[in-house]
Amino acid sequence: MEQAFEDLNDWLMTSEMPFGKKQVLKAAINLFSKQGYDGTSTAQIAEASGMSQATIFKYYKSKEDLLLVILKPLIEHLLPVYGKEFAKKLSQQDQNLANMIHFIVQDRYSFLVQNKDAVMILISQLLINQQIKDNVLQKIVDVKDIFEQNIWLPLKKTGELRDDLDVTGFLRIVVSQIIFYFIQTQRISTADEKTIQIGLKQIEVSILRAIEK
């Protein structure tokens, strides 16, 4: 059974790829997140990875190809449907809307933080890179039925959701708040764990107000 993707660094460490390829990926992730994709050259990636540019192009056709390899596993697991692990954990919550939203907010915020460098690259590229945007939209289409079965239906079974709320509306409300808070806490300002948890609780309350009857 496919395991749920949780941490990009773990994926790099456990994946069966040549050492040089891993070093290039790690260096690219670090540089893209700090300098931006357009502000990073393959020469800088080569220097940071300890590999030659020839080695980079041995594994990747172009800098854009390297970007896609970095973001693909993240895009694959933005919506937590793989291996039904997320759905299993969700089903273990007390079956009321507040507890389920608490779990979703905590789980997805944790996922973003665990992969914060790659997430910041993805967010920046979604604004300017049509291919990345198309990949994300296609992935949402691909997993829509699975998401509805494993996550949306359990939420509806609580009987607490607004009757006029659909899956798209739900995702818009939840995703926008979690991502904005992630950017705020990870890039705009620093916060300790206690302050972060207070903020997440406020997000849960805000989401509930928007989606419950």
mmCIF file with all atom_site columns, N, CA, C and O in Angstrom, residues 11-64:
data_model
loop_
_atom_site.group_PDB
_atom_site.id
_atom_site.type_symbol
_atom_site.label_atom_id
_atom_site.label_alt_id
_atom_site.label_comp_id
_atom_site.label_asym_id
_atom_site.label_entity_id
_atom_site.label_seq_id
_atom_site.pdbx_PDB_ins_code
_atom_site.Cartn_x
_atom_site.Cartn_y
_atom_site.Cartn_z
_atom_site.occupancy
_atom_site.B_iso_or_equiv
_atom_site.pdbx_formal_charge
_atom_site.auth_seq_id
_atom_site.auth_comp_id
_atom_site.auth_asym_id
_atom_site.auth_atom_id
_atom_site.pdbx_PDB_model_num
ATOM 1   N N  . TRP A 1 11 ? 11.403 11.780 2.060   1.00 0.00 ? 11 TRP A N  1
ATOM 2   C CA . TRP A 1 11 ? 11.285 11.225 0.712   1.00 0.00 ? 11 TRP A CA 1
ATOM 3   C C  . TRP A 1 11 ? 12.654 11.210 0.028   1.00 0.00 ? 11 TRP A C  1
ATOM 4   O O  . TRP A 1 11 ? 13.035 10.211 -0.599  1.00 0.00 ? 11 TRP A O  1
ATOM 5   N N  . LEU A 1 12 ? 13.417 12.287 0.174   1.00 0.00 ? 12 LEU A N  1
ATOM 6   C CA . LEU A 1 12 ? 14.736 12.354 -0.438  1.00 0.00 ? 12 LEU A CA 1
ATOM 7   C C  . LEU A 1 12 ? 15.681 11.303 0.155   1.00 0.00 ? 12 LEU A C  1
ATOM 8   O O  . LEU A 1 12 ? 16.433 10.649 -0.557  1.00 0.00 ? 12 LEU A O  1
ATOM 9   N N  . MET A 1 13 ? 15.615 11.144 1.473   1.00 0.00 ? 13 MET A N  1
ATOM 10  C CA . MET A 1 13 ? 16.532 10.235 2.145   1.00 0.00 ? 13 MET A CA 1
ATOM 11  C C  . MET A 1 13 ? 16.220 8.771  1.852   1.00 0.00 ? 13 MET A C  1
ATOM 12  O O  . MET A 1 13 ? 17.112 7.931  1.790   1.00 0.00 ? 13 MET A O  1
ATOM 13  N N  . THR A 1 14 ? 14.937 8.460  1.693   1.00 0.00 ? 14 THR A N  1
ATOM 14  C CA . THR A 1 14 ? 14.546 7.054  1.534   1.00 0.00 ? 14 THR A CA 1
ATOM 15  C C  . THR A 1 14 ? 14.382 6.624  0.079   1.00 0.00 ? 14 THR A C  1
ATOM 16  O O  . THR A 1 14 ? 14.306 5.439  -0.207  1.00 0.00 ? 14 THR A O  1
ATOM 17  N N  . SER A 1 15 ? 14.296 7.578  -0.828  1.00 0.00 ? 15 SER A N  1
ATOM 18  C CA . SER A 1 15 ? 14.102 7.211  -2.231  1.00 0.00 ? 15 SER A CA 1
ATOM 19  C C  . SER A 1 15 ? 15.379 6.603  -2.804  1.00 0.00 ? 15 SER A C  1
ATOM 20  O O  . SER A 1 15 ? 16.492 6.939  -2.388  1.00 0.00 ? 15 SER A O  1
ATOM 21  N N  . GLU A 1 16 ? 15.202 5.690  -3.730  1.00 0.00 ? 16 GLU A N  1
ATOM 22  C CA . GLU A 1 16 ? 16.339 5.009  -4.343  1.00 0.00 ? 16 GLU A CA 1
ATOM 23  C C  . GLU A 1 16 ? 16.804 5.787  -5.564  1.00 0.00 ? 16 GLU A C  1
ATOM 24  O O  . GLU A 1 16 ? 16.430 5.508  -6.693  1.00 0.00 ? 16 GLU A O  1
ATOM 25  N N  . MET A 1 17 ? 17.641 6.780  -5.314  1.00 0.00 ? 17 MET A N  1
ATOM 26  C CA . MET A 1 17 ? 18.211 7.557  -6.414  1.00 0.00 ? 17 MET A CA 1
ATOM 27  C C  . MET A 1 17 ? 19.680 7.791  -6.123  1.00 0.00 ? 17 MET A C  1
ATOM 28  O O  . MET A 1 17 ? 20.107 7.742  -4.964  1.00 0.00 ? 17 MET A O  1
ATOM 29  N N  . PRO A 1 18 ? 20.496 8.029  -7.137  1.00 0.00 ? 18 PRO A N  1
ATOM 30  C CA . PRO A 1 18 ? 21.932 8.235  -6.931  1.00 0.00 ? 18 PRO A CA 1
ATOM 31  C C  . PRO A 1 18 ? 22.210 9.404  -5.987  1.00 0.00 ? 18 PRO A C  1
ATOM 32  O O  . PRO A 1 18 ? 21.439 10.367 -5.917  1.00 0.00 ? 18 PRO A O  1
ATOM 33  N N  . PHE A 1 19 ? 23.320 9.316  -5.262  1.00 0.00 ? 19 PHE A N  1
ATOM 34  C CA . PHE A 1 19 ? 23.703 10.341 -4.292  1.00 0.00 ? 19 PHE A CA 1
ATOM 35  C C  . PHE A 1 19 ? 23.756 11.729 -4.931  1.00 0.00 ? 19 PHE A C  1
ATOM 36  O O  . PHE A 1 19 ? 23.257 12.710 -4.371  1.00 0.00 ? 19 PHE A O  1
ATOM 37  N N  . GLY A 1 20 ? 24.370 11.812 -6.103  1.00 0.00 ? 20 GLY A N  1
ATOM 38  C CA . GLY A 1 20 ? 24.502 13.105 -6.770  1.00 0.00 ? 20 GLY A CA 1
ATOM 39  C C  . GLY A 1 20 ? 23.156 13.723 -7.098  1.00 0.00 ? 20 GLY A C  1
ATOM 40  O O  . GLY A 1 20 ? 22.969 14.938 -6.968  1.00 0.00 ? 20 GLY A O  1
ATOM 41  N N  . LYS A 1 21 ? 22.211 12.903 -7.508  1.00 0.00 ? 21 LYS A N  1
ATOM 42  C CA . LYS A 1 21 ? 20.874 13.384 -7.837  1.00 0.00 ? 21 LYS A CA 1
ATOM 43  C C  . LYS A 1 21 ? 20.186 13.946 -6.603  1.00 0.00 ? 21 LYS A C  1
ATOM 44  O O  . LYS A 1 21 ? 19.527 14.991 -6.652  1.00 0.00 ? 21 LYS A O  1
ATOM 45  N N  . LYS A 1 22 ? 20.340 13.263 -5.467  1.00 0.00 ? 22 LYS A N  1
ATOM 46  C CA . LYS A 1 22 ? 19.767 13.750 -4.215  1.00 0.00 ? 22 LYS A CA 1
ATOM 47  C C  . LYS A 1 22 ? 20.384 15.084 -3.813  1.00 0.00 ? 22 LYS A C  1
ATOM 48  O O  . LYS A 1 22 ? 19.678 15.999 -3.367  1.00 0.00 ? 22 LYS A O  1
ATOM 49  N N  . GLN A 1 23 ? 21.703 15.197 -3.952  1.00 0.00 ? 23 GLN A N  1
ATOM 50  C CA . GLN A 1 23 ? 22.380 16.427 -3.565  1.00 0.00 ? 23 GLN A CA 1
ATOM 51  C C  . GLN A 1 23 ? 21.906 17.605 -4.400  1.00 0.00 ? 23 GLN A C  1
ATOM 52  O O  . GLN A 1 23 ? 21.734 18.717 -3.892  1.00 0.00 ? 23 GLN A O  1
ATOM 53  N N  . VAL A 1 24 ? 21.700 17.359 -5.678  1.00 0.00 ? 24 VAL A N  1
ATOM 54  C CA . VAL A 1 24 ? 21.202 18.416 -6.570  1.00 0.00 ? 24 VAL A CA 1
ATOM 55  C C  . VAL A 1 24 ? 19.801 18.844 -6.150  1.00 0.00 ? 24 VAL A C  1
ATOM 56  O O  . VAL A 1 24 ? 19.492 20.049 -6.080  1.00 0.00 ? 24 VAL A O  1
ATOM 57  N N  . LEU A 1 25 ? 18.934 17.885 -5.842  1.00 0.00 ? 25 LEU A N  1
ATOM 58  C CA . LEU A 1 25 ? 17.572 18.197 -5.408  1.00 0.00 ? 25 LEU A CA 1
ATOM 59  C C  . LEU A 1 25 ? 17.575 19.008 -4.116  1.00 0.00 ? 25 LEU A C  1
ATOM 60  O O  . LEU A 1 25 ? 16.863 20.003 -3.987  1.00 0.00 ? 25 LEU A O  1
ATOM 61  N N  . LYS A 1 26 ? 18.369 18.583 -3.134  1.00 0.00 ? 26 LYS A N  1
ATOM 62  C CA . LYS A 1 26 ? 18.428 19.286 -1.854  1.00 0.00 ? 26 LYS A CA 1
ATOM 63  C C  . LYS A 1 26 ? 18.912 20.717 -2.040  1.00 0.00 ? 26 LYS A C  1
ATOM 64  O O  . LYS A 1 26 ? 18.357 21.654 -1.441  1.00 0.00 ? 26 LYS A O  1
ATOM 65  N N  . ALA A 1 27 ? 19.937 20.895 -2.855  1.00 0.00 ? 27 ALA A N  1
ATOM 66  C CA . ALA A 1 27 ? 20.470 22.238 -3.092  1.00 0.00 ? 27 ALA A CA 1
ATOM 67  C C  . ALA A 1 27 ? 19.456 23.111 -3.817  1.00 0.00 ? 27 ALA A C  1
ATOM 68  O O  . ALA A 1 27 ? 19.275 24.293 -3.485  1.00 0.00 ? 27 ALA A O  1
ATOM 69  N N  . ALA A 1 28 ? 18.773 22.536 -4.796  1.00 0.00 ? 28 ALA A N  1
ATOM 70  C CA . ALA A 1 28 ? 17.785 23.295 -5.567  1.00 0.00 ? 28 ALA A CA 1
ATOM 71  C C  . ALA A 1 28 ? 16.613 23.727 -4.685  1.00 0.00 ? 28 ALA A C  1
ATOM 72  O O  . ALA A 1 28 ? 16.138 24.863 -4.767  1.00 0.00 ? 28 ALA A O  1
ATOM 73  N N  . ILE A 1 29 ? 16.136 22.823 -3.833  1.00 0.00 ? 29 ILE A N  1
ATOM 74  C CA . ILE A 1 29 ? 15.041 23.156 -2.917  1.00 0.00 ? 29 ILE A CA 1
ATOM 75  C C  . ILE A 1 29 ? 15.440 24.322 -2.023  1.00 0.00 ? 29 ILE A C  1
ATOM 76  O O  . ILE A 1 29 ? 14.683 25.293 -1.847  1.00 0.00 ? 29 ILE A O  1
ATOM 77  N N  . ASN A 1 30 ? 16.615 24.258 -1.462  1.00 0.00 ? 30 ASN A N  1
ATOM 78  C CA . ASN A 1 30 ? 17.094 25.303 -0.564  1.00 0.00 ? 30 ASN A CA 1
ATOM 79  C C  . ASN A 1 30 ? 17.221 26.648 -1.289  1.00 0.00 ? 30 ASN A C  1
ATOM 80  O O  . ASN A 1 30 ? 16.759 27.691 -0.799  1.00 0.00 ? 30 ASN A O  1
ATOM 81  N N  . LEU A 1 31 ? 17.828 26.631 -2.461  1.00 0.00 ? 31 LEU A N  1
ATOM 82  C CA . LEU A 1 31 ? 18.055 27.880 -3.204  1.00 0.00 ? 31 LEU A CA 1
ATOM 83  C C  . LEU A 1 31 ? 16.758 28.454 -3.780  1.00 0.00 ? 31 LEU A C  1
ATOM 84  O O  . LEU A 1 31 ? 16.527 29.659 -3.712  1.00 0.00 ? 31 LEU A O  1
ATOM 85  N N  . PHE A 1 32 ? 15.912 27.604 -4.349  1.00 0.00 ? 32 PHE A N  1
ATOM 86  C CA . PHE A 1 32 ? 14.632 28.077 -4.896  1.00 0.00 ? 32 PHE A CA 1
ATOM 87  C C  . PHE A 1 32 ? 13.779 28.722 -3.809  1.00 0.00 ? 32 PHE A C  1
ATOM 88  O O  . PHE A 1 32 ? 13.100 29.721 -4.044  1.00 0.00 ? 32 PHE A O  1
ATOM 89  N N  . SER A 1 33 ? 13.798 28.143 -2.615  1.00 0.00 ? 33 SER A N  1
ATOM 90  C CA . SER A 1 33 ? 12.954 28.677 -1.533  1.00 0.00 ? 33 SER A CA 1
ATOM 91  C C  . SER A 1 33 ? 13.486 30.003 -1.013  1.00 0.00 ? 33 SER A C  1
ATOM 92  O O  . SER A 1 33 ? 12.719 30.867 -0.590  1.00 0.00 ? 33 SER A O  1
ATOM 93  N N  . LYS A 1 34 ? 14.794 30.183 -1.039  1.00 0.00 ? 34 LYS A N  1
ATOM 94  C CA . LYS A 1 34 ? 15.392 31.412 -0.503  1.00 0.00 ? 34 LYS A CA 1
ATOM 95  C C  . LYS A 1 34 ? 15.512 32.520 -1.549  1.00 0.00 ? 34 LYS A C  1
ATOM 96  O O  . LYS A 1 34 ? 15.277 33.692 -1.255  1.00 0.00 ? 34 LYS A O  1
ATOM 97  N N  . GLN A 1 35 ? 15.905 32.153 -2.773  1.00 0.00 ? 35 GLN A N  1
ATOM 98  C CA . GLN A 1 35 ? 16.185 33.150 -3.805  1.00 0.00 ? 35 GLN A CA 1
ATOM 99  C C  . GLN A 1 35 ? 15.104 33.252 -4.870  1.00 0.00 ? 35 GLN A C  1
ATOM 100 O O  . GLN A 1 35 ? 15.104 34.191 -5.664  1.00 0.00 ? 35 GLN A O  1
ATOM 101 N N  . GLY A 1 36 ? 14.208 32.267 -4.887  1.00 0.00 ? 36 GLY A N  1
ATOM 102 C CA . GLY A 1 36 ? 13.231 32.198 -5.963  1.00 0.00 ? 36 GLY A CA 1
ATOM 103 C C  . GLY A 1 36 ? 13.765 31.368 -7.110  1.00 0.00 ? 36 GLY A C  1
ATOM 104 O O  . GLY A 1 36 ? 14.987 31.251 -7.298  1.00 0.00 ? 36 GLY A O  1
ATOM 105 N N  . TYR A 1 37 ? 12.854 30.800 -7.872  1.00 0.00 ? 37 TYR A N  1
ATOM 106 C CA . TYR A 1 37 ? 13.248 29.958 -9.004  1.00 0.00 ? 37 TYR A CA 1
ATOM 107 C C  . TYR A 1 37 ? 14.004 30.776 -10.051 1.00 0.00 ? 37 TYR A C  1
ATOM 108 O O  . TYR A 1 37 ? 15.079 30.380 -10.504 1.00 0.00 ? 37 TYR A O  1
ATOM 109 N N  . ASP A 1 38 ? 13.455 31.934 -10.422 1.00 0.00 ? 38 ASP A N  1
ATOM 110 C CA . ASP A 1 38 ? 14.084 32.758 -11.454 1.00 0.00 ? 38 ASP A CA 1
ATOM 111 C C  . ASP A 1 38 ? 15.399 33.362 -10.987 1.00 0.00 ? 38 ASP A C  1
ATOM 112 O O  . ASP A 1 38 ? 16.259 33.695 -11.813 1.00 0.00 ? 38 ASP A O  1
ATOM 113 N N  . GLY A 1 39 ? 15.559 33.515 -9.673  1.00 0.00 ? 39 GLY A N  1
ATOM 114 C CA . GLY A 1 39 ? 16.777 34.112 -9.148  1.00 0.00 ? 39 GLY A CA 1
ATOM 115 C C  . GLY A 1 39 ? 17.896 33.115 -8.899  1.00 0.00 ? 39 GLY A C  1
ATOM 116 O O  . GLY A 1 39 ? 18.940 33.487 -8.365  1.00 0.00 ? 39 GLY A O  1
ATOM 117 N N  . THR A 1 40 ? 17.671 31.871 -9.271  1.00 0.00 ? 40 THR A N  1
ATOM 118 C CA . THR A 1 40 ? 18.663 30.819 -9.037  1.00 0.00 ? 40 THR A CA 1
ATOM 119 C C  . THR A 1 40 ? 19.164 30.253 -10.359 1.00 0.00 ? 40 THR A C  1
ATOM 120 O O  . THR A 1 40 ? 18.370 29.908 -11.230 1.00 0.00 ? 40 THR A O  1
ATOM 121 N N  . SER A 1 41 ? 20.467 30.148 -10.499 1.00 0.00 ? 41 SER A N  1
ATOM 122 C CA . SER A 1 41 ? 21.062 29.592 -11.724 1.00 0.00 ? 41 SER A CA 1
ATOM 123 C C  . SER A 1 41 ? 21.509 28.157 -11.479 1.00 0.00 ? 41 SER A C  1
ATOM 124 O O  . SER A 1 41 ? 21.705 27.731 -10.329 1.00 0.00 ? 41 SER A O  1
ATOM 125 N N  . THR A 1 42 ? 21.682 27.426 -12.560 1.00 0.00 ? 42 THR A N  1
ATOM 126 C CA . THR A 1 42 ? 22.181 26.058 -12.418 1.00 0.00 ? 42 THR A CA 1
ATOM 127 C C  . THR A 1 42 ? 23.609 26.061 -11.897 1.00 0.00 ? 42 THR A C  1
ATOM 128 O O  . THR A 1 42 ? 24.031 25.110 -11.223 1.00 0.00 ? 42 THR A O  1
ATOM 129 N N  . ALA A 1 43 ? 24.353 27.135 -12.162 1.00 0.00 ? 43 ALA A N  1
ATOM 130 C CA . ALA A 1 43 ? 25.721 27.241 -11.638 1.00 0.00 ? 43 ALA A CA 1
ATOM 131 C C  . ALA A 1 43 ? 25.691 27.324 -10.116 1.00 0.00 ? 43 ALA A C  1
ATOM 132 O O  . ALA A 1 43 ? 26.527 26.712 -9.430  1.00 0.00 ? 43 ALA A O  1
ATOM 133 N N  . GLN A 1 44 ? 24.730 28.055 -9.568  1.00 0.00 ? 44 GLN A N  1
ATOM 134 C CA . GLN A 1 44 ? 24.592 28.151 -8.112  1.00 0.00 ? 44 GLN A CA 1
ATOM 135 C C  . GLN A 1 44 ? 24.182 26.806 -7.512  1.00 0.00 ? 44 GLN A C  1
ATOM 136 O O  . GLN A 1 44 ? 24.660 26.434 -6.443  1.00 0.00 ? 44 GLN A O  1
ATOM 137 N N  . ILE A 1 45 ? 23.284 26.115 -8.205  1.00 0.00 ? 45 ILE A N  1
ATOM 138 C CA . ILE A 1 45 ? 22.864 24.790 -7.726  1.00 0.00 ? 45 ILE A CA 1
ATOM 139 C C  . ILE A 1 45 ? 24.046 23.828 -7.727  1.00 0.00 ? 45 ILE A C  1
ATOM 140 O O  . ILE A 1 45 ? 24.231 23.049 -6.784  1.00 0.00 ? 45 ILE A O  1
ATOM 141 N N  . ALA A 1 46 ? 24.859 23.889 -8.785  1.00 0.00 ? 46 ALA A N  1
ATOM 142 C CA . ALA A 1 46 ? 26.041 23.026 -8.871  1.00 0.00 ? 46 ALA A CA 1
ATOM 143 C C  . ALA A 1 46 ? 26.998 23.304 -7.718  1.00 0.00 ? 46 ALA A C  1
ATOM 144 O O  . ALA A 1 46 ? 27.481 22.381 -7.061  1.00 0.00 ? 46 ALA A O  1
ATOM 145 N N  . GLU A 1 47 ? 27.240 24.588 -7.430  1.00 0.00 ? 47 GLU A N  1
ATOM 146 C CA . GLU A 1 47 ? 28.159 24.955 -6.348  1.00 0.00 ? 47 GLU A CA 1
ATOM 147 C C  . GLU A 1 47 ? 27.620 24.486 -4.991  1.00 0.00 ? 47 GLU A C  1
ATOM 148 O O  . GLU A 1 47 ? 28.361 23.923 -4.180  1.00 0.00 ? 47 GLU A O  1
ATOM 149 N N  . ALA A 1 48 ? 26.333 24.721 -4.753  1.00 0.00 ? 48 ALA A N  1
ATOM 150 C CA . ALA A 1 48 ? 25.742 24.362 -3.456  1.00 0.00 ? 48 ALA A CA 1
ATOM 151 C C  . ALA A 1 48 ? 25.667 22.852 -3.248  1.00 0.00 ? 48 ALA A C  1
ATOM 152 O O  . ALA A 1 48 ? 25.745 22.372 -2.118  1.00 0.00 ? 48 ALA A O  1
ATOM 153 N N  . SER A 1 49 ? 25.497 22.120 -4.337  1.00 0.00 ? 49 SER A N  1
ATOM 154 C CA . SER A 1 49 ? 25.363 20.653 -4.233  1.00 0.00 ? 49 SER A CA 1
ATOM 155 C C  . SER A 1 49 ? 26.698 19.930 -4.252  1.00 0.00 ? 49 SER A C  1
ATOM 156 O O  . SER A 1 49 ? 26.773 18.740 -3.903  1.00 0.00 ? 49 SER A O  1
ATOM 157 N N  . GLY A 1 50 ? 27.753 20.638 -4.671  1.00 0.00 ? 50 GLY A N  1
ATOM 158 C CA . GLY A 1 50 ? 29.053 19.998 -4.805  1.00 0.00 ? 50 GLY A CA 1
ATOM 159 C C  . GLY A 1 50 ? 29.153 19.150 -6.057  1.00 0.00 ? 50 GLY A C  1
ATOM 160 O O  . GLY A 1 50 ? 30.061 18.326 -6.183  1.00 0.00 ? 50 GLY A O  1
ATOM 161 N N  . MET A 1 51 ? 28.210 19.352 -6.971  1.00 0.00 ? 51 MET A N  1
ATOM 162 C CA . MET A 1 51 ? 28.195 18.611 -8.228  1.00 0.00 ? 51 MET A CA 1
ATOM 163 C C  . MET A 1 51 ? 28.488 19.563 -9.401  1.00 0.00 ? 51 MET A C  1
ATOM 164 O O  . MET A 1 51 ? 28.353 20.775 -9.272  1.00 0.00 ? 51 MET A O  1
ATOM 165 N N  . SER A 1 52 ? 28.841 19.017 -10.515 1.00 0.00 ? 52 SER A N  1
ATOM 166 C CA . SER A 1 52 ? 29.078 19.840 -11.698 1.00 0.00 ? 52 SER A CA 1
ATOM 167 C C  . SER A 1 52 ? 27.762 20.113 -12.417 1.00 0.00 ? 52 SER A C  1
ATOM 168 O O  . SER A 1 52 ? 26.762 19.403 -12.212 1.00 0.00 ? 52 SER A O  1
ATOM 169 N N  . GLN A 1 53 ? 27.759 21.152 -13.258 1.00 0.00 ? 53 GLN A N  1
ATOM 170 C CA . GLN A 1 53 ? 26.563 21.413 -14.063 1.00 0.00 ? 53 GLN A CA 1
ATOM 171 C C  . GLN A 1 53 ? 26.297 20.247 -15.015 1.00 0.00 ? 53 GLN A C  1
ATOM 172 O O  . GLN A 1 53 ? 25.136 19.950 -15.333 1.00 0.00 ? 53 GLN A O  1
ATOM 173 N N  . ALA A 1 54 ? 27.360 19.588 -15.435 1.00 0.00 ? 54 ALA A N  1
ATOM 174 C CA . ALA A 1 54 ? 27.186 18.426 -16.310 1.00 0.00 ? 54 ALA A CA 1
ATOM 175 C C  . ALA A 1 54 ? 26.405 17.329 -15.584 1.00 0.00 ? 54 ALA A C  1
ATOM 176 O O  . ALA A 1 54 ? 25.564 16.649 -16.190 1.00 0.00 ? 54 ALA A O  1
ATOM 177 N N  . THR A 1 55 ? 26.662 17.172 -14.287 1.00 0.00 ? 55 THR A N  1
ATOM 178 C CA . THR A 1 55 ? 25.936 16.181 -13.499 1.00 0.00 ? 55 THR A CA 1
ATOM 179 C C  . THR A 1 55 ? 24.468 16.558 -13.388 1.00 0.00 ? 55 THR A C  1
ATOM 180 O O  . THR A 1 55 ? 23.578 15.698 -13.487 1.00 0.00 ? 55 THR A O  1
ATOM 181 N N  . ILE A 1 56 ? 24.199 17.855 -13.189 1.00 0.00 ? 56 ILE A N  1
ATOM 182 C CA . ILE A 1 56 ? 22.803 18.318 -13.110 1.00 0.00 ? 56 ILE A CA 1
ATOM 183 C C  . ILE A 1 56 ? 22.053 17.950 -14.385 1.00 0.00 ? 56 ILE A C  1
ATOM 184 O O  . ILE A 1 56 ? 20.952 17.389 -14.340 1.00 0.00 ? 56 ILE A O  1
ATOM 185 N N  . PHE A 1 57 ? 22.667 18.258 -15.522 1.00 0.00 ? 57 PHE A N  1
ATOM 186 C CA . PHE A 1 57 ? 21.988 18.014 -16.800 1.00 0.00 ? 57 PHE A CA 1
ATOM 187 C C  . PHE A 1 57 ? 22.013 16.536 -17.215 1.00 0.00 ? 57 PHE A C  1
ATOM 188 O O  . PHE A 1 57 ? 21.291 16.140 -18.129 1.00 0.00 ? 57 PHE A O  1
ATOM 189 N N  . LYS A 1 58 ? 22.809 15.759 -16.503 1.00 0.00 ? 58 LYS A N  1
ATOM 190 C CA . LYS A 1 58 ? 22.760 14.307 -16.702 1.00 0.00 ? 58 LYS A CA 1
ATOM 191 C C  . LYS A 1 58 ? 21.434 13.763 -16.170 1.00 0.00 ? 58 LYS A C  1
ATOM 192 O O  . LYS A 1 58 ? 20.827 12.861 -16.754 1.00 0.00 ? 58 LYS A O  1
ATOM 193 N N  . TYR A 1 59 ? 20.982 14.329 -15.063 1.00 0.00 ? 59 TYR A N  1
ATOM 194 C CA . TYR A 1 59 ? 19.768 13.847 -14.410 1.00 0.00 ? 59 TYR A CA 1
ATOM 195 C C  . TYR A 1 59 ? 18.515 14.636 -14.808 1.00 0.00 ? 59 TYR A C  1
ATOM 196 O O  . TYR A 1 59 ? 17.407 14.093 -14.776 1.00 0.00 ? 59 TYR A O  1
ATOM 197 N N  . TYR A 1 60 ? 18.679 15.888 -15.162 1.00 0.00 ? 60 TYR A N  1
ATOM 198 C CA . TYR A 1 60 ? 17.528 16.755 -15.455 1.00 0.00 ? 60 TYR A CA 1
ATOM 199 C C  . TYR A 1 60 ? 17.758 17.493 -16.770 1.00 0.00 ? 60 TYR A C  1
ATOM 200 O O  . TYR A 1 60 ? 18.828 18.046 -17.009 1.00 0.00 ? 60 TYR A O  1
ATOM 201 N N  . LYS A 1 61 ? 16.728 17.493 -17.601 1.00 0.00 ? 61 LYS A N  1
ATOM 202 C CA . LYS A 1 61 ? 16.866 18.097 -18.929 1.00 0.00 ? 61 LYS A CA 1
ATOM 203 C C  . LYS A 1 61 ? 17.103 19.598 -18.847 1.00 0.00 ? 61 LYS A C  1
ATOM 204 O O  . LYS A 1 61 ? 17.773 20.177 -19.688 1.00 0.00 ? 61 LYS A O  1
ATOM 205 N N  . SER A 1 62 ? 16.499 20.243 -17.832 1.00 0.00 ? 62 SER A N  1
ATOM 206 C CA . SER A 1 62 ? 16.571 21.691 -17.708 1.00 0.00 ? 62 SER A CA 1
ATOM 207 C C  . SER A 1 62 ? 16.299 22.080 -16.266 1.00 0.00 ? 62 SER A C  1
ATOM 208 O O  . SER A 1 62 ? 15.932 21.240 -15.428 1.00 0.00 ? 62 SER A O  1
ATOM 209 N N  . LYS A 1 63 ? 16.458 23.362 -15.958 1.00 0.00 ? 63 LYS A N  1
ATOM 210 C CA . LYS A 1 63 ? 16.133 23.840 -14.615 1.00 0.00 ? 63 LYS A CA 1
ATOM 211 C C  . LYS A 1 63 ? 14.643 23.680 -14.344 1.00 0.00 ? 63 LYS A C  1
ATOM 212 O O  . LYS A 1 63 ? 14.236 23.364 -13.216 1.00 0.00 ? 63 LYS A O  1
ATOM 213 N N  . GLU A 1 64 ? 13.818 23.850 -15.364 1.00 0.00 ? 64 GLU A N  1
ATOM 214 C CA . GLU A 1 64 ? 12.376 23.679 -15.189 1.00 0.00 ? 64 GLU A CA 1
ATOM 215 C C  . GLU A 1 64 ? 12.042 22.217 -14.896 1.00 0.00 ? 64 GLU A C  1
ATOM 216 O O  . GLU A 1 64 ? 11.152 21.935 -14.080 1.00 0.00 ? 64 GLU A O  1
#
